[in-house]
Short mmCIF file of C-alpha atoms in Angstrom, two decimals:
data_model
loop_
_atom_site.label_atom_id
_atom_site.label_comp_id
_atom_site.label_asym_id
_atom_site.label_seq_id
_atom_site.Cartn_x
_atom_site.Cartn_y
_atom_site.Cartn_z
CA MET A 1 0.00 0.00 0.00
CA SER A 2 1.32 3.44 -0.93
CA VAL A 3 1.09 6.17 1.70
CA VAL A 4 0.46 9.62 0.25
CA ARG A 5 1.15 13.10 1.61
CA SER A 6 -0.33 15.90 -0.47
CA LEU A 7 -0.10 19.67 -0.52
CA ARG A 8 -2.56 22.00 -2.23
CA ILE A 9 -0.57 24.53 -4.26
CA ARG A 10 -2.07 27.98 -4.72
CA LEU A 11 -0.86 31.09 -6.51
CA GLY A 12 -2.47 33.88 -4.54
CA ARG A 13 -6.10 32.78 -4.26
CA THR A 14 -5.96 30.59 -7.39
CA ASN A 15 -5.78 26.83 -7.00
CA VAL A 16 -2.99 25.48 -9.19
CA GLY A 17 -2.55 21.79 -8.40
CA SER A 18 -1.37 19.09 -6.01
CA LEU A 19 2.18 18.29 -4.92
CA PHE A 20 2.22 14.77 -3.53
CA GLY A 21 4.75 12.26 -2.31
CA LEU A 22 4.80 8.57 -1.54
CA ASP A 23 6.61 6.82 1.25
CA ASP A 24 9.10 5.31 -1.21
CA GLY A 25 10.63 8.74 -1.90
CA ARG A 26 8.89 9.66 -5.14
CA VAL A 27 7.34 13.14 -5.35
CA TYR A 28 5.19 14.54 -8.15
CA PHE A 29 3.28 17.69 -9.03
CA ARG A 30 0.02 17.65 -11.01
CA PHE A 31 -1.75 20.76 -12.28
CA ASP A 32 -5.52 20.98 -11.83
CA ASP A 33 -7.43 20.58 -15.09
CA GLU A 34 -9.39 23.75 -14.31
CA TYR A 35 -6.18 25.77 -13.94
CA ALA A 36 -4.54 24.29 -17.03
CA LYS A 37 -7.54 24.95 -19.29
CA ASN A 38 -8.12 28.52 -18.09
CA PRO A 39 -6.64 30.94 -20.69
CA ALA A 40 -6.62 33.67 -18.02
CA ARG A 41 -4.59 31.56 -15.56
CA PRO A 42 -1.93 33.43 -13.55
CA VAL A 43 1.56 32.18 -14.44
CA LEU A 44 3.13 29.94 -11.83
CA SER A 45 6.45 29.83 -13.68
CA GLN A 46 7.92 30.54 -17.09
CA LEU A 47 9.12 26.94 -16.85
CA TYR A 48 5.59 25.86 -17.80
CA VAL A 49 4.91 28.48 -20.50
CA VAL A 50 5.48 27.89 -24.20
CA ALA A 51 6.40 31.29 -25.63
CA PRO A 52 4.92 32.21 -29.03
CA ALA A 53 6.88 33.56 -31.98
CA THR A 54 6.44 37.34 -32.24
CA SER A 55 7.59 38.06 -35.77
CA GLY A 56 5.57 38.12 -38.98
CA SER A 57 2.19 39.48 -39.96
CA ALA A 58 -0.58 40.16 -37.45
CA GLU A 59 -2.34 37.02 -38.67
CA ARG A 60 0.79 34.92 -38.21
CA VAL A 61 1.41 36.32 -34.72
CA ALA A 62 -2.19 35.57 -33.71
CA GLN A 63 -1.81 32.03 -34.99
CA ALA A 64 1.49 31.63 -33.13
CA ILE A 65 -0.13 32.82 -29.88
CA ALA A 66 -2.96 30.30 -30.28
CA GLU A 67 -0.49 27.49 -31.00
CA ALA A 68 1.66 28.42 -28.02
CA GLU A 69 -1.38 28.44 -25.73
CA ALA A 70 -2.43 24.99 -26.95
CA ALA A 71 1.10 23.70 -26.38
CA THR A 72 1.16 25.25 -22.89
CA VAL A 73 -2.14 23.57 -21.98
CA ALA A 74 -0.90 20.23 -23.26
CA GLN A 75 2.27 20.60 -21.19
CA LEU A 76 0.36 21.53 -18.04
CA LEU A 77 -1.90 18.50 -18.43
CA ASP A 78 0.94 16.07 -19.13
CA PRO A 79 1.13 13.73 -16.10
CA ALA A 80 4.59 12.55 -17.19
CA LEU A 81 6.25 15.97 -17.46
CA ASP A 82 9.84 15.47 -16.29
CA VAL A 83 10.19 18.82 -14.50
CA ASN A 84 7.25 17.83 -12.29
CA ARG A 85 9.11 14.83 -10.89
CA GLY A 86 11.33 14.80 -7.83
CA ASP A 87 14.65 12.97 -7.64
CA GLY A 88 13.13 9.76 -6.28
CA ASN A 89 14.78 10.23 -2.90
CA PHE A 90 12.16 12.51 -1.27
CA GLY A 91 13.44 15.52 -3.23
CA LEU A 92 10.91 17.94 -4.75
CA PRO A 93 10.52 18.89 -8.42
CA PRO A 94 12.93 21.80 -9.19
CA PHE A 95 10.40 24.66 -9.08
CA PHE A 96 9.25 23.71 -5.58
CA GLN A 97 12.66 22.67 -4.31
CA ASN A 98 13.89 26.21 -5.01
CA LEU A 99 11.19 27.59 -2.68
CA LEU A 100 12.83 25.92 0.32
CA PRO A 101 15.06 27.69 2.84
CA GLU A 102 18.79 27.14 2.59
CA GLY A 103 21.76 27.16 4.91
CA PRO A 104 21.45 27.62 8.69
CA LEU A 105 17.71 28.34 8.56
CA ARG A 106 17.04 25.05 6.81
CA LYS A 107 19.11 23.09 9.31
CA GLN A 108 17.35 24.80 12.19
CA LEU A 109 13.86 24.12 10.82
CA VAL A 110 14.65 20.47 10.06
CA GLY A 111 15.90 20.03 13.63
CA ASP A 112 13.02 21.94 15.26
CA LEU A 113 10.41 20.00 13.29
CA GLY A 114 12.07 16.62 13.72
CA LEU A 115 12.15 16.03 9.98
CA ASP A 116 14.46 13.76 8.09
CA ALA A 117 17.10 15.89 6.34
CA ASN A 118 15.88 14.60 2.94
CA ASP A 119 12.17 15.20 3.59
CA GLU A 120 11.70 18.21 1.34
CA LEU A 121 7.92 17.75 1.12
CA GLY A 122 7.67 17.95 4.91
CA LEU A 123 9.86 21.06 4.95
CA LEU A 124 7.75 22.74 2.25
CA ALA A 125 4.61 21.92 4.22
CA ALA A 126 6.11 23.55 7.30
CA CYS A 127 6.96 26.72 5.35
CA GLY A 128 3.92 26.63 3.08
CA GLY A 129 2.22 29.72 4.49
CA ASP A 130 5.25 31.96 4.03
CA LEU A 131 7.10 31.01 0.87
CA PRO A 132 8.91 33.40 -1.48
CA GLY A 133 6.59 35.23 -3.84
CA ASP A 134 2.87 34.42 -3.79
CA VAL A 135 3.01 30.61 -3.75
CA TRP A 136 1.13 28.83 -0.95
CA ALA A 137 1.37 25.15 0.01
CA ASP A 138 -1.33 23.85 2.37
CA ALA A 139 -2.03 20.33 3.55
CA GLU A 140 -4.95 18.84 1.62
CA THR A 141 -7.17 15.84 2.21
CA LEU A 142 -7.89 13.82 -0.91
CA ASP A 143 -10.91 11.64 -1.62
CA GLU A 144 -10.54 8.35 -3.50
CA VAL A 145 -11.25 9.97 -6.87
CA ALA A 146 -8.57 12.61 -6.33
CA LEU A 147 -6.08 10.01 -5.13
CA GLY A 148 -6.76 7.90 -8.20
CA ARG A 149 -6.27 10.87 -10.49
CA LEU A 150 -2.94 11.78 -8.94
CA ILE A 151 -1.49 8.34 -8.55
CA GLY A 152 -2.96 6.45 -11.48
CA GLN A 153 -1.94 8.87 -14.22
CA SER A 154 1.72 9.38 -13.41
CA ARG A 155 4.51 7.79 -15.42
CA ASP A 156 5.42 5.22 -12.77
CA SER A 157 2.92 2.54 -11.79
CA TYR A 158 1.64 2.61 -8.22
CA GLU A 159 -0.63 0.39 -6.23
CA MET A 160 -4.14 1.71 -6.52
CA SER A 161 -4.76 0.91 -2.86
CA SER A 162 -3.38 4.08 -1.31
CA GLY A 163 -3.85 5.89 1.95
CA GLN A 164 -3.08 9.44 2.99
CA VAL A 165 -1.25 10.83 6.01
CA PRO A 166 -1.55 14.43 7.20
CA THR A 167 1.24 16.96 6.70
CA PRO A 168 2.44 19.12 9.64
CA GLN A 169 4.15 26.59 9.23
CA GLN A 170 7.58 28.55 9.20
CA THR A 171 9.33 31.10 7.00
CA SER A 172 11.37 30.15 3.93
CA ILE A 173 14.34 32.36 3.01
CA SER A 174 16.96 31.19 0.54
CA GLY A 175 20.70 31.76 0.78
CA VAL A 176 23.46 30.41 2.97
CA GLN A 177 24.01 33.58 5.06
CA PRO A 178 22.27 33.54 8.49
CA LYS A 179 18.95 35.36 8.06
CA VAL A 180 15.75 36.09 9.97
CA ALA A 181 12.33 37.28 8.82
CA LEU A 182 11.28 40.52 10.51
CA VAL A 183 8.51 43.09 10.66
CA LEU A 184 8.62 46.64 11.93
CA GLY A 185 7.54 46.48 15.56
CA GLY A 186 7.94 50.16 16.39
CA PRO A 187 10.32 53.02 15.66
CA GLY A 188 13.77 51.48 15.29
CA ARG A 189 12.61 48.07 16.50
CA TYR A 190 12.13 44.87 14.52
CA VAL A 191 10.52 41.65 15.67
CA MET A 192 10.23 38.10 14.44
CA ARG A 193 6.80 38.03 12.98
CA SER A 194 3.87 35.74 12.50
CA LYS A 195 3.28 34.64 8.92
CA GLN A 196 0.06 36.57 8.54
CA SER A 197 1.40 39.88 9.84
CA ASP A 198 0.16 43.05 8.13
CA GLU A 199 3.28 44.97 9.13
CA GLN A 200 6.09 45.88 6.73
CA HIS A 201 8.23 42.84 5.94
CA PHE A 202 12.02 42.63 6.00
CA ILE A 203 14.85 40.12 5.92
CA GLY A 204 17.59 40.60 8.48
CA LYS A 205 21.01 39.35 7.34
CA LEU A 206 23.07 38.63 10.43
CA PRO A 207 26.82 38.77 11.02
CA THR A 208 28.68 35.50 10.69
CA GLY A 209 31.91 34.12 12.06
CA GLU A 210 33.05 32.95 8.63
CA TYR A 211 33.21 36.40 7.02
CA ASP A 212 34.19 39.37 9.18
CA ARG A 213 31.76 42.32 8.99
CA LEU A 214 29.72 40.68 6.23
CA PRO A 215 26.64 42.96 6.73
CA GLU A 216 28.87 46.02 6.30
CA VAL A 217 30.48 44.55 3.20
CA GLU A 218 27.11 43.72 1.62
CA TYR A 219 25.72 47.16 2.55
CA SER A 220 28.74 48.76 0.87
CA SER A 221 28.42 46.50 -2.18
CA LEU A 222 24.75 47.40 -2.67
CA THR A 223 25.52 51.10 -2.21
CA LEU A 224 28.26 50.96 -4.84
CA ALA A 225 26.05 48.98 -7.23
CA ALA A 226 23.27 51.55 -6.92
CA ALA A 227 25.76 54.36 -7.64
CA ALA A 228 26.76 52.53 -10.83
CA GLY A 229 23.14 52.48 -12.03
CA VAL A 230 21.90 49.08 -10.82
CA ASN A 231 18.25 48.86 -9.71
CA ILE A 232 18.70 47.80 -6.06
CA CYS A 233 16.30 46.62 -3.36
CA GLU A 234 15.81 48.88 -0.31
CA PHE A 235 18.33 48.23 2.47
CA LEU A 236 19.69 49.67 5.72
CA LEU A 237 22.47 48.86 8.16
CA GLU A 238 21.09 48.52 11.70
CA PRO A 239 22.55 47.57 15.11
CA LEU A 240 21.77 44.09 16.38
CA SER A 241 20.27 45.78 19.46
CA ALA A 242 17.26 46.64 17.27
CA ILE A 243 16.29 42.94 17.40
CA ALA A 244 18.32 41.86 20.44
CA ASP A 245 15.42 40.38 22.41
CA GLN A 246 14.56 38.20 19.39
CA LEU A 247 18.03 36.71 19.00
CA PRO A 248 19.82 33.84 20.74
CA TYR A 249 21.28 34.91 24.07
CA ALA A 250 24.83 34.91 22.71
CA LEU A 251 23.92 37.67 20.24
CA GLN A 252 21.79 39.81 22.54
CA LYS A 253 24.81 41.75 23.86
CA ASP A 254 26.53 41.82 20.45
CA GLU A 255 27.48 45.32 19.33
CA ARG A 256 27.76 44.41 15.65
CA SER A 257 25.30 45.39 12.89
CA PHE A 258 22.98 43.49 10.59
CA LEU A 259 21.70 44.29 7.09
CA LEU A 260 17.98 45.05 6.91
CA VAL A 261 16.51 44.38 3.45
CA SER A 262 12.94 45.26 2.46
CA ARG A 263 11.11 42.34 0.85
CA PHE A 264 9.91 43.40 -2.61
CA ASP A 265 7.64 40.32 -2.73
CA ARG A 266 5.57 41.59 0.23
CA ASP A 267 3.45 44.62 1.16
CA VAL A 268 2.08 45.17 -2.35
CA ASP A 269 -1.37 46.00 -3.67
CA THR A 270 -2.68 42.49 -4.29
CA GLU A 271 -5.36 40.40 -2.61
CA THR A 272 -2.76 38.52 -0.57
CA ARG A 273 -0.42 41.53 -0.12
CA ARG A 274 2.23 39.45 -1.89
CA LEU A 275 3.99 39.77 -5.24
CA HIS A 276 4.67 36.60 -7.16
CA MET A 277 8.31 36.02 -8.08
CA GLU A 278 10.58 33.18 -9.14
CA ASP A 279 14.34 32.91 -9.34
CA PHE A 280 16.11 31.68 -12.46
CA ALA A 281 16.73 28.25 -10.98
CA GLN A 282 12.94 27.91 -10.94
CA VAL A 283 12.56 29.50 -14.38
CA THR A 284 14.99 27.00 -15.89
CA GLY A 285 13.91 23.95 -13.86
CA THR A 286 17.36 23.65 -12.28
CA PRO A 287 17.70 21.79 -8.94
CA SER A 288 19.13 24.09 -6.28
CA GLU A 289 22.37 22.11 -5.97
CA TYR A 290 23.10 22.95 -9.64
CA LYS A 291 22.51 26.70 -9.33
CA TYR A 292 25.97 27.38 -10.80
CA SER A 293 25.20 25.44 -13.99
CA GLY A 294 23.32 28.10 -15.97
CA THR A 295 24.69 30.81 -18.27
CA TYR A 296 24.25 34.57 -18.45
CA ALA A 297 23.54 34.26 -22.17
CA ALA A 298 20.50 32.07 -21.44
CA ILE A 299 19.21 34.45 -18.75
CA GLY A 300 19.50 37.41 -21.11
CA LEU A 301 17.78 35.58 -23.96
CA LEU A 302 14.86 34.65 -21.75
CA LEU A 303 14.58 38.25 -20.53
CA LYS A 304 14.51 39.58 -24.07
CA ARG A 305 11.84 37.13 -25.18
CA ARG A 306 9.60 37.07 -22.13
CA SER A 307 10.13 40.16 -19.98
CA ALA A 308 7.67 43.02 -20.35
CA LYS A 309 10.70 45.32 -20.52
CA GLY A 310 12.59 43.27 -23.09
CA GLU A 311 15.94 44.79 -24.01
CA ALA A 312 15.78 47.20 -21.06
CA ASP A 313 15.94 44.23 -18.69
CA VAL A 314 18.78 42.71 -20.73
CA ALA A 315 20.67 45.98 -20.25
CA GLU A 316 19.97 45.84 -16.50
CA LEU A 317 21.29 42.27 -16.40
CA LEU A 318 24.45 43.42 -18.16
CA ARG A 319 24.96 46.22 -15.62
CA ARG A 320 24.67 43.74 -12.75
CA ILE A 321 27.16 41.39 -14.40
CA LYS A 322 29.65 44.22 -14.88
CA VAL A 323 29.24 45.57 -11.33
CA SER A 324 29.70 42.06 -9.93
CA GLU A 325 32.90 41.77 -11.94
CA LEU A 326 34.19 45.12 -10.68
CA LEU A 327 33.44 44.28 -7.02
CA GLY A 328 34.55 40.66 -6.99
CA ASN A 329 31.05 39.26 -6.49
CA TYR A 330 31.90 35.70 -7.53
CA ASP A 331 28.57 34.30 -6.38
CA ALA A 332 26.03 35.67 -8.90
CA HIS A 333 24.36 32.32 -9.65
CA LEU A 334 20.87 31.41 -10.94
CA LYS A 335 19.17 32.07 -7.60
CA ASN A 336 20.56 35.61 -7.46
CA PHE A 337 18.39 36.73 -10.41
CA SER A 338 14.60 36.68 -10.29
CA LEU A 339 11.48 37.55 -12.23
CA VAL A 340 8.57 39.40 -10.61
CA TYR A 341 4.96 39.49 -11.80
CA PRO A 342 3.55 43.01 -11.23
CA PRO A 343 -0.21 43.20 -10.57
CA GLY A 344 -2.29 43.62 -13.71
CA GLN A 345 0.65 42.79 -15.98
CA SER A 346 0.59 39.66 -18.11
CA ARG A 347 4.36 39.38 -18.52
CA PRO A 348 7.07 39.33 -15.84
CA GLU A 349 10.10 41.57 -15.50
CA LEU A 350 13.51 41.41 -13.85
CA SER A 351 13.31 41.99 -10.10
CA LYS A 352 15.37 44.49 -8.18
CA ALA A 353 18.92 43.36 -7.46
CA TYR A 354 19.74 41.60 -4.18
CA ASP A 355 22.60 39.52 -2.75
CA ILE A 356 25.43 41.55 -4.26
CA VAL A 357 28.50 40.97 -2.07
CA ALA A 358 32.10 41.97 -2.77
CA TYR A 359 33.62 38.60 -1.90
CA GLY A 360 36.84 39.95 -3.36
CA VAL A 361 37.59 41.45 0.07
CA TYR A 362 37.67 37.94 1.53
CA LEU A 363 38.72 35.59 -1.25
CA SER A 364 41.22 35.59 -4.08
CA GLY A 365 39.68 35.15 -7.49
CA SER A 366 38.13 36.84 -10.50
CA GLY A 367 35.25 36.46 -12.90
CA HIS A 368 31.67 35.47 -12.24
CA GLY A 369 29.39 32.94 -10.58
CA LEU A 370 28.16 31.67 -13.97
CA PRO A 371 29.84 31.30 -17.35
CA PHE A 372 28.56 33.47 -20.18
CA PHE A 373 28.11 30.48 -22.50
CA PRO A 374 28.10 26.67 -22.14
CA ASN A 375 31.51 25.00 -21.95
CA GLN A 376 33.07 28.27 -20.79
CA THR A 377 34.82 28.77 -17.48
CA GLN A 378 32.99 30.71 -14.75
CA ARG A 379 36.07 32.90 -14.32
CA THR A 380 35.83 34.49 -17.79
CA LEU A 381 35.71 38.29 -17.71
CA LEU A 382 33.30 40.41 -19.73
CA THR A 383 35.72 41.07 -22.58
CA PRO A 384 34.92 42.87 -25.88
CA LYS A 385 34.88 39.45 -27.57
CA THR A 386 32.38 38.09 -25.03
CA LEU A 387 30.25 41.22 -25.43
CA ARG A 388 30.19 40.71 -29.19
CA GLU A 389 29.12 37.10 -28.74
CA LEU A 390 26.38 38.16 -26.34
CA GLY A 391 25.10 40.67 -28.89
CA ASN A 392 24.88 37.89 -31.48
CA ALA A 393 23.15 35.52 -29.06
CA TRP A 394 20.61 38.15 -27.95
CA ASP A 395 20.21 39.73 -31.40
CA ILE A 396 21.04 43.15 -29.93
CA PRO A 397 23.53 45.46 -31.67
CA GLU A 398 26.94 45.24 -30.05
CA LYS A 399 27.05 49.05 -30.00
CA HIS A 400 24.07 49.15 -27.62
CA LEU A 401 25.71 46.71 -25.24
CA ARG A 402 28.98 48.65 -25.30
CA GLU A 403 27.06 51.80 -24.38
CA VAL A 404 25.52 50.05 -21.35
CA ILE A 405 28.93 48.92 -20.11
CA ALA A 406 30.55 52.29 -20.79
CA SER A 407 27.81 54.14 -18.89
CA CYS A 408 28.04 51.71 -15.95
CA VAL A 409 31.83 52.06 -15.68
CA GLU A 410 31.57 55.85 -16.07
CA GLN A 411 29.08 56.14 -13.19
CA ALA A 412 31.15 53.81 -11.02
CA MET A 413 34.40 55.65 -11.59
CA LYS A 414 32.83 59.05 -10.93
CA THR A 415 31.18 58.01 -7.65
CA TRP A 416 33.08 55.11 -6.13
CA PRO A 417 36.34 56.89 -5.12
CA SER A 418 34.50 59.27 -2.77
CA LEU A 419 31.95 56.65 -1.65
CA LEU A 420 34.62 54.19 -0.60
CA LYS A 421 36.00 56.74 1.85
CA ALA A 422 32.65 57.01 3.62
CA LEU A 423 31.31 53.44 3.57
CA PRO A 424 31.40 51.40 6.84
CA LEU A 425 34.24 49.13 5.76
CA SER A 426 37.23 48.13 7.84
CA ALA A 427 40.55 49.62 6.72
CA ALA A 428 41.67 46.21 5.46
CA HIS A 429 38.47 45.64 3.50
CA ARG A 430 38.58 49.14 2.03
CA THR A 431 42.15 48.66 0.88
CA ARG A 432 41.53 45.23 -0.59
CA LEU A 433 38.35 46.30 -2.40
CA THR A 434 40.05 49.40 -3.81
CA GLU A 435 42.94 47.31 -5.09
CA TYR A 436 40.59 44.74 -6.59
CA ILE A 437 38.51 47.34 -8.45
CA GLN A 438 41.62 48.86 -10.01
CA THR A 439 42.74 45.52 -11.48
CA ASN A 440 39.76 45.42 -13.86
CA PRO A 441 40.73 46.21 -17.48
CA SER A 442 37.71 48.53 -17.90
CA VAL A 443 38.81 50.58 -14.91
CA ALA A 444 42.40 50.82 -16.14
CA SER A 445 41.15 51.93 -19.56
CA TRP A 446 38.86 54.57 -18.03
CA ARG A 447 41.70 55.88 -15.91
CA LYS A 448 43.89 56.40 -18.97
CA ARG A 449 41.16 58.47 -20.60
CA HIS A 450 40.52 60.52 -17.45
CA PRO A 451 43.92 61.10 -15.82
CA ASP A 452 42.71 64.14 -13.87
CA ALA A 453 39.59 62.55 -12.35
CA GLU A 454 39.28 61.86 -8.62
CA TRP A 455 40.89 58.52 -7.91
CA PHE A 456 41.05 55.90 -5.18
CA ASP A 457 43.32 56.63 -2.24
#
């Protein structure tokens, strides 16, 4: 007899489907027929959308849209769709796996809940009321007809005599840095919040023993990125005393700071007060452990074809890549780029930037978290040759891409020398970051053209 645990997946108030697992480790997701056949369905993920061709006559475009919709419906209704299958060892399908918390928070939740470390369905159930974006996962009770539909139509054969067990709510925040979910509890005070809180939502990124003054370094990195023209999330540097009574005793007397980041997927004008989003590991159906396996070329191509802002979002991606290169942010992987779905808008767009950290102050290295193209090393710099190849891949004139890079470097070089003097970096970090920035070929070239400009001390 197969024992089934099932979660009802919603996007906002819309029922989307069932995520269910058996006691032998296999986990599947099935879309509801009603959701799949609804042409006005909200998009759960670009992973499940077949994009239409957009060139040709109006008649041809209309036909392409109709064909793409039919192909999307067929894909949603396919019970054997590979990206809706887990790994067979209690792992979730990639889209849902990438909703789970990572790092210390994940370990803490698994321990607090008494879950097996591999029980990703149980962990998703525990966090199902407070997942990234506007996805909800609630325990559901299935009747025999529903059980038969889920189990009998999947690729693998199951016993038709199946029973269901109940599923056991927490906050899910991705990333390996220690983090806490917070709401504004009063002027200058932040508290751990309940999942249904109507207060303003934040993520608090805490100091860590592994990287000295990490909140200050990330605060400085985001400040520098914004000065170079990157669209950044809202952030502040705050003393740990602002949340001291909510922290473990060892941190309550700590005089260090933490980074306070406003959640752009919360406190918005929707029915649930949440904004749907998905990172590019979800978009591409990539399991979280392979988040370094994508390419920037693929991200840019998807943005051009599917983002409401098209080439403008490709330009924003390019700015972020260049700023990461200048700062030594070696960790810009698939989960560090996301799409958001603004209310009333049928197509997504690139989210604000987050998780930009100048790891160059801690580690020796160069390059990027992802390669630009398949079979290319991650450490490749954004050279003129690579820029030309990106222009060909994205079908964007190389001249336009060069202008984006030139403007980004120009803004950085005109603002960073004075900013670096004022940012809350240690003397050692300031020196190392300054030295790292000046090793970049674009910076050296700019310096030659502007010998009288303010420069780094």
